[in-house]
Coordinates of C-alpha atoms and ligand atoms in Angstrom, one line a residue:
X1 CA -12.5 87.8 23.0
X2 CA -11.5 84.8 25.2
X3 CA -14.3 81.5 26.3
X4 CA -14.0 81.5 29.9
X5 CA -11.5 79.1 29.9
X6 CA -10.0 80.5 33.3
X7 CA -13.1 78.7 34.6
X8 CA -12.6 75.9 32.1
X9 CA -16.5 76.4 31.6
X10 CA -16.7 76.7 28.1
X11 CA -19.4 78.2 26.1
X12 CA -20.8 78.0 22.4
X13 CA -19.5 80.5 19.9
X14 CA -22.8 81.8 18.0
X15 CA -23.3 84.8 15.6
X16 CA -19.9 86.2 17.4
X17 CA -21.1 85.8 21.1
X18 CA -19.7 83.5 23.4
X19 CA -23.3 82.0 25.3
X20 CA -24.1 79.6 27.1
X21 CA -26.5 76.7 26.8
X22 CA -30.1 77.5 26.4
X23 CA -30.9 75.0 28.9
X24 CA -28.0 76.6 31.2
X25 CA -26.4 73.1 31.4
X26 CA -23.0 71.8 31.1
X27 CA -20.9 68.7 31.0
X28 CA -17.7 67.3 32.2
X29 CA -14.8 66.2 29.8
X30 CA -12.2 64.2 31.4
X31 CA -8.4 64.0 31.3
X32 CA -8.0 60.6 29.7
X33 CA -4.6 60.1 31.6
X34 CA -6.6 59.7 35.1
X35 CA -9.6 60.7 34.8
X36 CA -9.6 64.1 36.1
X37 CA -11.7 66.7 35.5
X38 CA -10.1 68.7 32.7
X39 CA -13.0 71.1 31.9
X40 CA -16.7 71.7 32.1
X41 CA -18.3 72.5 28.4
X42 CA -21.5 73.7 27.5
X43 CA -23.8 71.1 27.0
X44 CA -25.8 71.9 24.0
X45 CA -29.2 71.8 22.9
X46 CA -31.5 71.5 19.5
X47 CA -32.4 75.1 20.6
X48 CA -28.5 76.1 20.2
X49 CA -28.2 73.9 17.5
X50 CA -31.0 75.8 16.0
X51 CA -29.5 79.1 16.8
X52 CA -26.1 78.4 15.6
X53 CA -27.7 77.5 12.1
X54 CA -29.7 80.4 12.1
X55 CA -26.2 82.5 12.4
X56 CA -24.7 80.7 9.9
X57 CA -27.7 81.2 7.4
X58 CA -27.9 84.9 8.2
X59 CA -24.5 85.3 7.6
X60 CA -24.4 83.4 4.4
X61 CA -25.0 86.4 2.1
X62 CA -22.9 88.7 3.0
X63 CA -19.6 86.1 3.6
X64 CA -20.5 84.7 0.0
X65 CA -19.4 88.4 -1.2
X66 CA -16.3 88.5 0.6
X67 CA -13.5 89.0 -1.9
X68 CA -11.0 86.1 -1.9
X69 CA -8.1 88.8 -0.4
X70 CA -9.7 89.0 2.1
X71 CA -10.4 85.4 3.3
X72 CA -7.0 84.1 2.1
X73 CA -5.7 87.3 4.9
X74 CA -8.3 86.1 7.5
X75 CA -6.8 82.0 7.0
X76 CA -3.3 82.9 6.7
X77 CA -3.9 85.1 10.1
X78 CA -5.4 81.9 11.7
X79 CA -2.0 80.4 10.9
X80 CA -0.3 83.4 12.9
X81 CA -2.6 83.0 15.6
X82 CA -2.4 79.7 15.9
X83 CA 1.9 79.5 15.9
X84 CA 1.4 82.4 18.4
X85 CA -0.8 80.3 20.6
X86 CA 1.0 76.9 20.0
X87 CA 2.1 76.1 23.8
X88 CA -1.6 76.5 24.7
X89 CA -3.2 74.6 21.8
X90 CA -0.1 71.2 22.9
X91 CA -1.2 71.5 25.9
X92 CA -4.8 71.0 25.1
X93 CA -3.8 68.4 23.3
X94 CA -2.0 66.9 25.7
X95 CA -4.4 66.9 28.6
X96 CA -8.2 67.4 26.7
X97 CA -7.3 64.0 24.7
X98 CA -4.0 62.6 26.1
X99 CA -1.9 62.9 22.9
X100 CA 1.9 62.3 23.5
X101 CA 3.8 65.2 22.6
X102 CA 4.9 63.8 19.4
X103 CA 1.7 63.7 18.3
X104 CA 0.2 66.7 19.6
X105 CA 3.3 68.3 17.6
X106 CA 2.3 66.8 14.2
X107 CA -1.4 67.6 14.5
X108 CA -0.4 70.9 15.1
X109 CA 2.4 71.2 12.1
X110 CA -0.3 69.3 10.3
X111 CA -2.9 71.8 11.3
X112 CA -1.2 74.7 10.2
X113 CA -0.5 73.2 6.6
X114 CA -4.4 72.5 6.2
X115 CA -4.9 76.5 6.9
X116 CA -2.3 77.9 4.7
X117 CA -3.2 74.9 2.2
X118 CA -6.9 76.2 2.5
X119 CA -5.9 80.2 1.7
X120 CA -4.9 79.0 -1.4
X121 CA -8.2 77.6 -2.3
X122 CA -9.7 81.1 -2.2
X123 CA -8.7 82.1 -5.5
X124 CA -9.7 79.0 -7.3
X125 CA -13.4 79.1 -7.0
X126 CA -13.9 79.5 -10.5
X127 CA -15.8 78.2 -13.8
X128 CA -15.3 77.7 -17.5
X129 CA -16.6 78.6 -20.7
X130 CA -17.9 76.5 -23.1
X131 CA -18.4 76.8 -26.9
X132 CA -22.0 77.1 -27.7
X133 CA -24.2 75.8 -31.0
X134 CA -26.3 78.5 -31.0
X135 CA -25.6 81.6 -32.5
X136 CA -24.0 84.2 -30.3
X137 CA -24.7 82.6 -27.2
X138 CA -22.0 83.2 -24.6
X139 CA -22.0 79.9 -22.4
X140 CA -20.5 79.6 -19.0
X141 CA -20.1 77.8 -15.0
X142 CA -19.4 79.5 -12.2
X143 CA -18.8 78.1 -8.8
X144 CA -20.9 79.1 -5.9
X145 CA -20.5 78.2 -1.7
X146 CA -23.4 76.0 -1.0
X147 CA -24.5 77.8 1.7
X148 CA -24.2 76.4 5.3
X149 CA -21.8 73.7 5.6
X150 CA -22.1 71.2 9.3
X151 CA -19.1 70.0 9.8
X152 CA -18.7 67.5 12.9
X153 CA -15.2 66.1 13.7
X154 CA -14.5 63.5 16.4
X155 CA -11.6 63.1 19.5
X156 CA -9.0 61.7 18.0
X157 CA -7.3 64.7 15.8
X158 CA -9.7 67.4 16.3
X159 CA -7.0 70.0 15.2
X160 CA -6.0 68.4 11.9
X161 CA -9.7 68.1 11.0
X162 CA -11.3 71.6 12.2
X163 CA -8.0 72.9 10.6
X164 CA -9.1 71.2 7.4
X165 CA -12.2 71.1 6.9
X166 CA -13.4 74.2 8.7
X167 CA -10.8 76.4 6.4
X168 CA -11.9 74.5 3.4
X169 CA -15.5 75.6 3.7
X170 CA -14.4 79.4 5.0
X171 CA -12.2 79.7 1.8
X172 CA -14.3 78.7 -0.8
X173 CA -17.4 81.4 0.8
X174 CA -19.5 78.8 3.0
X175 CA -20.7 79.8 6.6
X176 CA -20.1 77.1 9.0
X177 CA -21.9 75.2 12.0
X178 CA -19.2 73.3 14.0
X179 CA -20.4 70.1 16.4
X180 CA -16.9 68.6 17.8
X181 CA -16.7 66.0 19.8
X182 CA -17.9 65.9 23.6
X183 CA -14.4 64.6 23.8
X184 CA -12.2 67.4 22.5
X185 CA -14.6 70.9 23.2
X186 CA -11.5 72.5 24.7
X187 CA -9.8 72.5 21.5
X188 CA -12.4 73.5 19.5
X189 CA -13.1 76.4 21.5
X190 CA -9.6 77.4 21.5
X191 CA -9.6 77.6 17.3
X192 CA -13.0 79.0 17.6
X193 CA -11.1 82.4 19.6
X194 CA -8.5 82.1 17.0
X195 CA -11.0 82.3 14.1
X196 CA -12.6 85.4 15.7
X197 CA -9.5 87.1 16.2
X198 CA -8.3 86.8 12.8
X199 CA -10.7 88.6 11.6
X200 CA -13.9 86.5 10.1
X201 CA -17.1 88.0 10.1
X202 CA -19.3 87.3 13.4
X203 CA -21.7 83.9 12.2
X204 CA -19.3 82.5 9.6
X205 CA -17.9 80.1 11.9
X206 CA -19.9 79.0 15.1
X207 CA -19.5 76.1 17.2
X208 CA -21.9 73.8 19.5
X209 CA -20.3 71.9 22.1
X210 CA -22.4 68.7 23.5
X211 CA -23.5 65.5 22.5
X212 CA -23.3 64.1 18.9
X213 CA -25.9 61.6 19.8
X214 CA -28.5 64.3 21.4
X215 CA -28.3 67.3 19.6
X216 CA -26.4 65.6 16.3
X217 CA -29.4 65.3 14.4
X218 CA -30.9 68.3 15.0
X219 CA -27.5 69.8 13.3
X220 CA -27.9 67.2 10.1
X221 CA -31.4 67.1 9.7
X222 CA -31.4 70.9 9.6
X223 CA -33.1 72.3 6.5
X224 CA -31.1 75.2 6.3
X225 CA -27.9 73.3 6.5
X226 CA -26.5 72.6 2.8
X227 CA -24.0 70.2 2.9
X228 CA -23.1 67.9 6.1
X229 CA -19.0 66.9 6.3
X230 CA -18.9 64.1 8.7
X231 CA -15.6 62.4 10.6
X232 CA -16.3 59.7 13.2
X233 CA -18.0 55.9 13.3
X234 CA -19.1 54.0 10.7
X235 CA -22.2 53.6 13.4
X236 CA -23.0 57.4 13.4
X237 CA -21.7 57.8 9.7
X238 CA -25.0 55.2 9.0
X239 CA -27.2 57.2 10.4
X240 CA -26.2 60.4 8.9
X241 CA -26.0 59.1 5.8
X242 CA -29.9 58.1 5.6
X243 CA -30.9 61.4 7.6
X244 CA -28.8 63.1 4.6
X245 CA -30.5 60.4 1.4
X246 CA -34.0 61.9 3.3
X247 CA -33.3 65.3 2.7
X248 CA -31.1 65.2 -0.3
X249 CA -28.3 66.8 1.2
X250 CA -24.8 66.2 -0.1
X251 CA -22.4 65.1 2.8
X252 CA -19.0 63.3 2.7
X253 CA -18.6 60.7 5.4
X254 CA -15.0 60.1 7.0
X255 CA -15.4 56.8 8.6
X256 CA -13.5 54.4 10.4
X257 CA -11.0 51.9 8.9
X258 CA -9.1 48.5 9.9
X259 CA -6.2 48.8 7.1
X260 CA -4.0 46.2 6.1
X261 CA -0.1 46.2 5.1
X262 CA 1.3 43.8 3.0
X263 CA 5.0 42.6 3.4
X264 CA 6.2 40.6 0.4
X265 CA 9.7 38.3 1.2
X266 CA 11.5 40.6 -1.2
X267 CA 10.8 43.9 1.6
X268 CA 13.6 45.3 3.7
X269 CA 13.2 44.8 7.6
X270 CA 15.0 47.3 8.8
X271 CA 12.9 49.7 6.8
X272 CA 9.4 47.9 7.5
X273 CA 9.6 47.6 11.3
X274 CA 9.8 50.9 12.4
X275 CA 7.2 52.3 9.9
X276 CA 4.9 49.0 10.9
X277 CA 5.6 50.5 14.8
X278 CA 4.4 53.9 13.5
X279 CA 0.9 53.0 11.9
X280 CA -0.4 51.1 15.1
X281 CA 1.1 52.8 17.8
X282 CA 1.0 56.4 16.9
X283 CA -1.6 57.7 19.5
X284 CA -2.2 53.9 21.1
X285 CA -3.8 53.0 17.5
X286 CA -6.3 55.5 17.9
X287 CA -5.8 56.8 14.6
X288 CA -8.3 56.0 11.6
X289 CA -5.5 55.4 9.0
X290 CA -3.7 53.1 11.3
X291 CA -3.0 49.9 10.2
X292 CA -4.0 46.9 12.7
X293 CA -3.8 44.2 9.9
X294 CA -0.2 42.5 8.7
X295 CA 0.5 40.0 6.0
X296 CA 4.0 38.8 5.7
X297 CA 4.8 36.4 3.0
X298 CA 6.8 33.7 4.7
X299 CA 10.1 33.6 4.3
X300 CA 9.9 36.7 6.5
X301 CA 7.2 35.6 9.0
X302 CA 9.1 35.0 11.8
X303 CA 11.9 37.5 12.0
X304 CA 9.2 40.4 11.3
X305 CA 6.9 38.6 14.1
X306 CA 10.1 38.6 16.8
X307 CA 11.6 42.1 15.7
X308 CA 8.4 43.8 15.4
X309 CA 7.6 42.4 19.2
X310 CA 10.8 44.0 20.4
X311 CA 10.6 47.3 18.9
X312 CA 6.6 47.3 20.4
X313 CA 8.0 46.3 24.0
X314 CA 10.2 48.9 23.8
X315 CA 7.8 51.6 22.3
X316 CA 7.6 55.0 25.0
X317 CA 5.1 54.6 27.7
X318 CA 6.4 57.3 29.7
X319 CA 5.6 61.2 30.3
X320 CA 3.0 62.2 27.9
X321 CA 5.3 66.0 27.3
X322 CA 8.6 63.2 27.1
X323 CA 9.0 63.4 23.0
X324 CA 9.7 59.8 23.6
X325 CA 6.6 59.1 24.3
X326 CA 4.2 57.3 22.1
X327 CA 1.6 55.2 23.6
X328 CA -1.2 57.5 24.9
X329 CA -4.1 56.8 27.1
X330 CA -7.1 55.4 25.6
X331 CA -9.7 57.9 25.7
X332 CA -12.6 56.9 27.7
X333 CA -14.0 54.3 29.5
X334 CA -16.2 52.5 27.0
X335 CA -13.7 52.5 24.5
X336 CA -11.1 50.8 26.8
X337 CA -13.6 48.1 27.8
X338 CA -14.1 47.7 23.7
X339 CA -10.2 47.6 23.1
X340 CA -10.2 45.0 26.4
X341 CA -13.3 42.9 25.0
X342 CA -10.9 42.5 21.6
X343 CA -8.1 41.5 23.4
X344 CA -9.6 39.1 25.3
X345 CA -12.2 37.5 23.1
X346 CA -9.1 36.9 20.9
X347 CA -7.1 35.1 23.6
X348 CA -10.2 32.9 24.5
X349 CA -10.5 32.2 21.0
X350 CA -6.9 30.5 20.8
X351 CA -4.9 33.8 19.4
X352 CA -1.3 34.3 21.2
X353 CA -0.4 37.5 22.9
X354 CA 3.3 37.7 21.3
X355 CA 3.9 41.1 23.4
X356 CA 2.3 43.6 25.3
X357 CA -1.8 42.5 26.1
X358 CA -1.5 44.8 29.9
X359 CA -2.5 47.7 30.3
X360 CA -1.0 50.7 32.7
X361 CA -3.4 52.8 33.9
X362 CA -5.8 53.6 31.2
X363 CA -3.1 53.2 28.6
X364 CA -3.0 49.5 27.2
X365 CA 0.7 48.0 26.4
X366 CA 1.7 47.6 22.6
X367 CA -0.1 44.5 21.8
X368 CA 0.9 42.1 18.8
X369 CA -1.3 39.2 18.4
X370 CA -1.0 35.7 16.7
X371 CA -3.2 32.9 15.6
X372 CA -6.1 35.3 14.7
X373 CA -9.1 33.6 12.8
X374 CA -12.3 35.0 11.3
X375 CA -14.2 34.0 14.4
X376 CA -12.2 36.5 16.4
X377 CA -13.9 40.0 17.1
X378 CA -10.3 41.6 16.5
X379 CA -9.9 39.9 13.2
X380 CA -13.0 42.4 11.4
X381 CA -13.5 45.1 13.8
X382 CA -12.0 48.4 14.7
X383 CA -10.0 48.2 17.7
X384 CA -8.8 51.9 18.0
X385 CA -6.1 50.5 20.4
X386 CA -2.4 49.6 20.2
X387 CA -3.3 46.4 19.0
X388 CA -2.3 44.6 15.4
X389 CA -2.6 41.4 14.3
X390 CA -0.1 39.7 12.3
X391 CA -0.6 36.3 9.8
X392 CA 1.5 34.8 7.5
X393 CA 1.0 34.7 3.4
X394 CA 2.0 31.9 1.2
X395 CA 2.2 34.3 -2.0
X396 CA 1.4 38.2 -2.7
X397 CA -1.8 36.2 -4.1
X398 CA -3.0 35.6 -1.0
X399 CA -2.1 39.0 0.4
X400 CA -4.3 40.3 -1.8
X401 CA -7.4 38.6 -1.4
X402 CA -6.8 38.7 2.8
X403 CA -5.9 42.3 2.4
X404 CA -9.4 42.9 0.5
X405 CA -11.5 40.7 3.0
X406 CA -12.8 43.9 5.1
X407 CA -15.9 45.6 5.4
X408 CA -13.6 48.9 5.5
X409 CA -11.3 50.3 2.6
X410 CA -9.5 53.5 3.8
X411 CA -5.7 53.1 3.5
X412 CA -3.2 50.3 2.9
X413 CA 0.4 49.9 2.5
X414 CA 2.6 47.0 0.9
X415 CA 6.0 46.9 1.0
X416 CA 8.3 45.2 -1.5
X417 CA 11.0 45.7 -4.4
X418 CA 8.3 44.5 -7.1
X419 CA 7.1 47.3 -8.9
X420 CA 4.5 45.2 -10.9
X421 CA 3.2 43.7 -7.9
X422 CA 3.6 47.1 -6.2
X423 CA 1.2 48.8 -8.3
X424 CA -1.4 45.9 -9.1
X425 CA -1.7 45.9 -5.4
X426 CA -2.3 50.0 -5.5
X427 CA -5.0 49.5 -8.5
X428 CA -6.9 46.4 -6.6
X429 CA -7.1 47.4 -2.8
X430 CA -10.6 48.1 -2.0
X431 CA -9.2 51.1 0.1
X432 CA -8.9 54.6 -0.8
X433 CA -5.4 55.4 -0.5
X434 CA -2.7 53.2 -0.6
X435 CA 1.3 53.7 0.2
X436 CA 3.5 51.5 -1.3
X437 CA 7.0 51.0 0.5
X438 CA 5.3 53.7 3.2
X439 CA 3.2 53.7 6.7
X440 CA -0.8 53.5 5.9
X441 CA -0.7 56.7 8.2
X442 CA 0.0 59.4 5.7
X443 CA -1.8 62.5 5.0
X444 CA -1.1 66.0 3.4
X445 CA -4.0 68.6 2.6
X446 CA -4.1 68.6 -0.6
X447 CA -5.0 65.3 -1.7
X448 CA -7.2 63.0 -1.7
X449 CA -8.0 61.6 1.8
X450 CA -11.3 59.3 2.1
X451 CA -12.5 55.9 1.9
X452 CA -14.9 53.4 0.9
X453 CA -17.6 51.1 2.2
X454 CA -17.7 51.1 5.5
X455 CA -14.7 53.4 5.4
X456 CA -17.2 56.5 4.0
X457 CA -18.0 58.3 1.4
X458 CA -16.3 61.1 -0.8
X459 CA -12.9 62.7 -0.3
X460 CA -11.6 65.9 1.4
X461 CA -8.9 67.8 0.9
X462 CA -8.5 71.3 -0.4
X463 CA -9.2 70.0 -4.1
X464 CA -11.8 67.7 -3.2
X465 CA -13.8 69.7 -0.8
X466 CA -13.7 73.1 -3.2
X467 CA -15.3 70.6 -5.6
X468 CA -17.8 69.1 -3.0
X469 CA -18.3 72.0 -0.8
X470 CA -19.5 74.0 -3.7
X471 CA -22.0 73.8 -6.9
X472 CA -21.0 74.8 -10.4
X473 CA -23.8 76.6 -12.3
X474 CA -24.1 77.0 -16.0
X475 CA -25.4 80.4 -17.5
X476 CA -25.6 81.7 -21.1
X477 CA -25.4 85.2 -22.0
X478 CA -27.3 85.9 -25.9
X479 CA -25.2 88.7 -27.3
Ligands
NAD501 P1 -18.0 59.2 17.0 O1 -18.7 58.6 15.8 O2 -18.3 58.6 18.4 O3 -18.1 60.7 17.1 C1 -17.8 61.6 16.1 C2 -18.6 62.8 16.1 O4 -19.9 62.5 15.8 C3 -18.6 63.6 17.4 O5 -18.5 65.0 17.2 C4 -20.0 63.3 18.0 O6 -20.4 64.3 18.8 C5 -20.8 63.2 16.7 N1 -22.0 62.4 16.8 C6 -22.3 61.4 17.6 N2 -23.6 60.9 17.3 C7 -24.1 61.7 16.3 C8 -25.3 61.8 15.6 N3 -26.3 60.9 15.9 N4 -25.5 62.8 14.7 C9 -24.5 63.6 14.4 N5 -23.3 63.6 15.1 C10 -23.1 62.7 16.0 O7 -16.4 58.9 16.7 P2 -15.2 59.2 17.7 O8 -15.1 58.1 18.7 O9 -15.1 60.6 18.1 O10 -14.0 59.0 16.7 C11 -13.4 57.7 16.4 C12 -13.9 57.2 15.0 O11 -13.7 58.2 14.0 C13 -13.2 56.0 14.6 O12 -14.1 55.1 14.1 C14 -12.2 56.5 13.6 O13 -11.8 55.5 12.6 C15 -13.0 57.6 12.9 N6 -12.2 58.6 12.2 C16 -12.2 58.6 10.9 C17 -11.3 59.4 10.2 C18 -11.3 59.5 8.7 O14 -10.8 60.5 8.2 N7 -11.8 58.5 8.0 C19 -10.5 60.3 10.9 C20 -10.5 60.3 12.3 C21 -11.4 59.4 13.0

């Protein structure tokens, strides 16, 4: 069963139809590269949201009884489906959100991984026994699916996320509402063909595409939806967070981040640069884990200031299907006016522009800045651009404490030879993942990827979300 993506009018997926919005409405979704209209997606309403939960919840009995065969077979099919479909789904990637090649390549390795990873969760929803003090009581857990499980992802890697966290709930026996963002429909419709076609039951999985902030809390407020999986702002994050406190329903929050790297005098440049290019400019910096914040102790300061400017200037700006290609468009109007307000407050405010600062079309140049102070916008915000500050460090000491001075804690990286160093760093980050001698862009499925304060709540990952995305109940047999 296809969407009608001939028309590139895309519809909801709902109890296993394909439908239309209730209110018979859609809405464009442009081609970040130039604007261009790329498709027209159903624009959803609390009606469909309403609908879709309704599936979900009907469903819910049945798919709970599934036997773990036969969901690992339905998430390794995906997998086939998906390497079957792979020229369509880099495309989408390509022009629904203007990822490079590169990088529409390793969201969709990464993609696969997080399926494959997730069939293996299937067969390890289990409990434990427990000795008991009472006389020939048998005492035991079990692990049960919550129930319905919302799970809204946002533009930036829709595959590796759906891919995650929409397996993750599917194998462990949850039924799924899926809001994606009014950014990236396209490719959420494409996996939601591939999930029919492998095989899962009709109202397992069902997606609503539209607008986060108009039908969003319709989805979380829900009172048949049991546990609410959340990747996007720390804006929206706050406001599902209290919606969730309301109604006591457990949620992890996947936020947004500004993470820090550490270079210490005793780090190797020829190793540092290129893995420094990599965490800002993968996708133009619009990547969560990307690290826009460098301290080099300094001894080093100047060398990695002027090599790090050259490899930047020299980053691919070319053909977004050229594997040389890195820097991608940024992905919609307002967000290149916020990455444009950050440059420019910074350079009013006295910071230098060591390269880059231009932007080509809607894709900004690689843009290293100096001279940042607290007073700059750039210096405690999210960009989600190509743009990274760099300051200098008088001692790891002072690494540290600069590295820890954010609202956000989600990954980190510090690069020396010092081992002790090395891992105090790891144990005192206020982040929650650190690399040491690697990029702050790093993830695999199975462990565990999350942050803290303003950064989110929880972790995912196949551990974490078979631990969060299900309840463990005791029960005592007296023999
Ligand atoms: P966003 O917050 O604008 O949107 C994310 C999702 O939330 C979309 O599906 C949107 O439709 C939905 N939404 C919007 N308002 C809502 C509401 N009131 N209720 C429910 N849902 C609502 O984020 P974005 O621009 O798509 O993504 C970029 C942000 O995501 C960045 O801050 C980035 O750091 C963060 N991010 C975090 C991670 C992580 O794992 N921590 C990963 C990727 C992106």
């Amino acid at each position: 069963m296809n969407a009608k993506t001939e028309l590139k009018t895309l519809q909801h997926w709902i109890a296993g139809n394909w439908v239309d919005a209730s209110g018979a409405e859609t809405f464009d979704v442009l081609n970040p590269l130039d604007d261009s209209l790329y498709c027209r997606a159903a624009k959803g309403t609390g009606a469909d949201v309403r609908s879709a939960v309704a599936a979900a919840r009907a469903a819910f009995p049945t798919y709970k009884e599934t036997t773990p065969t036969e969901r690992e077979r339905w998430l390794l099919r995906i997998a086939e489906i998906m390497e079957a479909r792979k020229a369509e789904l880099l495309d989408c990637l390509i022009d629904e959100i203007g990822s490079p090649m590169q990088k529409a390549l390793f969201e969709f390795n990464k993609g696969l991984t997080m399926v494959r990873a997730a069939a293996g969760l299937c067969r390890n929803v289990r409990g434990e026994t427990f000795p008991s003090d009472v006389p020939g009581k048998f005492s035991m857990s079990i692990r049960a699916p919550l129930g319905v499980v919302a799970v809204i992802t946002p533009f930036n890697v829709p595959l590796i996320k759906t891919t995650r966290l929409v397996a993750n709930a599917l194998a462990v026996g949850n039924t799924v509402v899926h809001l994606p963002s009014e950014m990236a429909p396209h490719l959420t419709v494409l996996f939601a063909e591939i999930v029919a076609e492998a095989g899962f039951p009709a109202g397992s999985y069902n997606l609503v595409t539209g607008f986060g902030h108009e039908i969003g809390n319709d989805l979380t407020s829900h009172k048949d939806v049991d546990f609410v999986t959340f990747t996007g702002s720390s804006v929206v994050g706050q406001l599902i967070s209290e919606i969730c406190a309301k109604n006591k329903t457990p949620n992890t929050l996947e936020l947004g981040g500004k993470s820090p790297t550490v270079i210490l005098a005793d780090a190797d440049l020829d190793k540092v640069v290129p893995l420094a290019a990599r965490s800002i400019f993968m996708f133009a910096g619009q990547a969560c884990i990307g690290s826009s914040r460098f301290y080099v102790e300094r001894p080093l300061y100047d060398s990695f200031v002027k090599r790090f400017a050259m490899v930047a200037s020299k980053v691919g700006m070319g053909d977004l299907r050229d594997p040389n290609t890195v820097i991608a468009p940024i992905i919609s109007e307002r967000q290149r006016k916020r990455v444009k307000d950050h440059i420019a407050d910074a350079v009013a405010k006295g910071a230098t522009i060591v390269t880059g600062g231009q932007w080509e079309g809607n894709r900004c140049q690689p843009t290293l800045l100096t001279g940042v102070t607290e007073d700059m916008t750039v210096c405690k915000s999210e960009t989600f651009g190509p743009v990274a500050s760099i300051y200098p460090i008088d001692s790891y000491e002072e690494g540290l404490a600069k590295a820890n001075d954010s609202e956000y804690g989600l990954s980190s990286a510090i690069f020396t030879k010092d081992i002790d160093k090395a891992f105090h760093f790891a144990r005192n980050i206020g982040a929650g993942m650190c690399h040491i001698n690697g990029a702050t862009i790093h993830d695999e499925a199975h462990v565990p990827f999350g942050g803290n304060g303003e950064s989110g709540v929880g972790r995912e990952g196949t551990d974490a979300d078979l631990e969060a995305m299900t309840e463990l109940k005791w029960i005592t047999v007296q023999l």
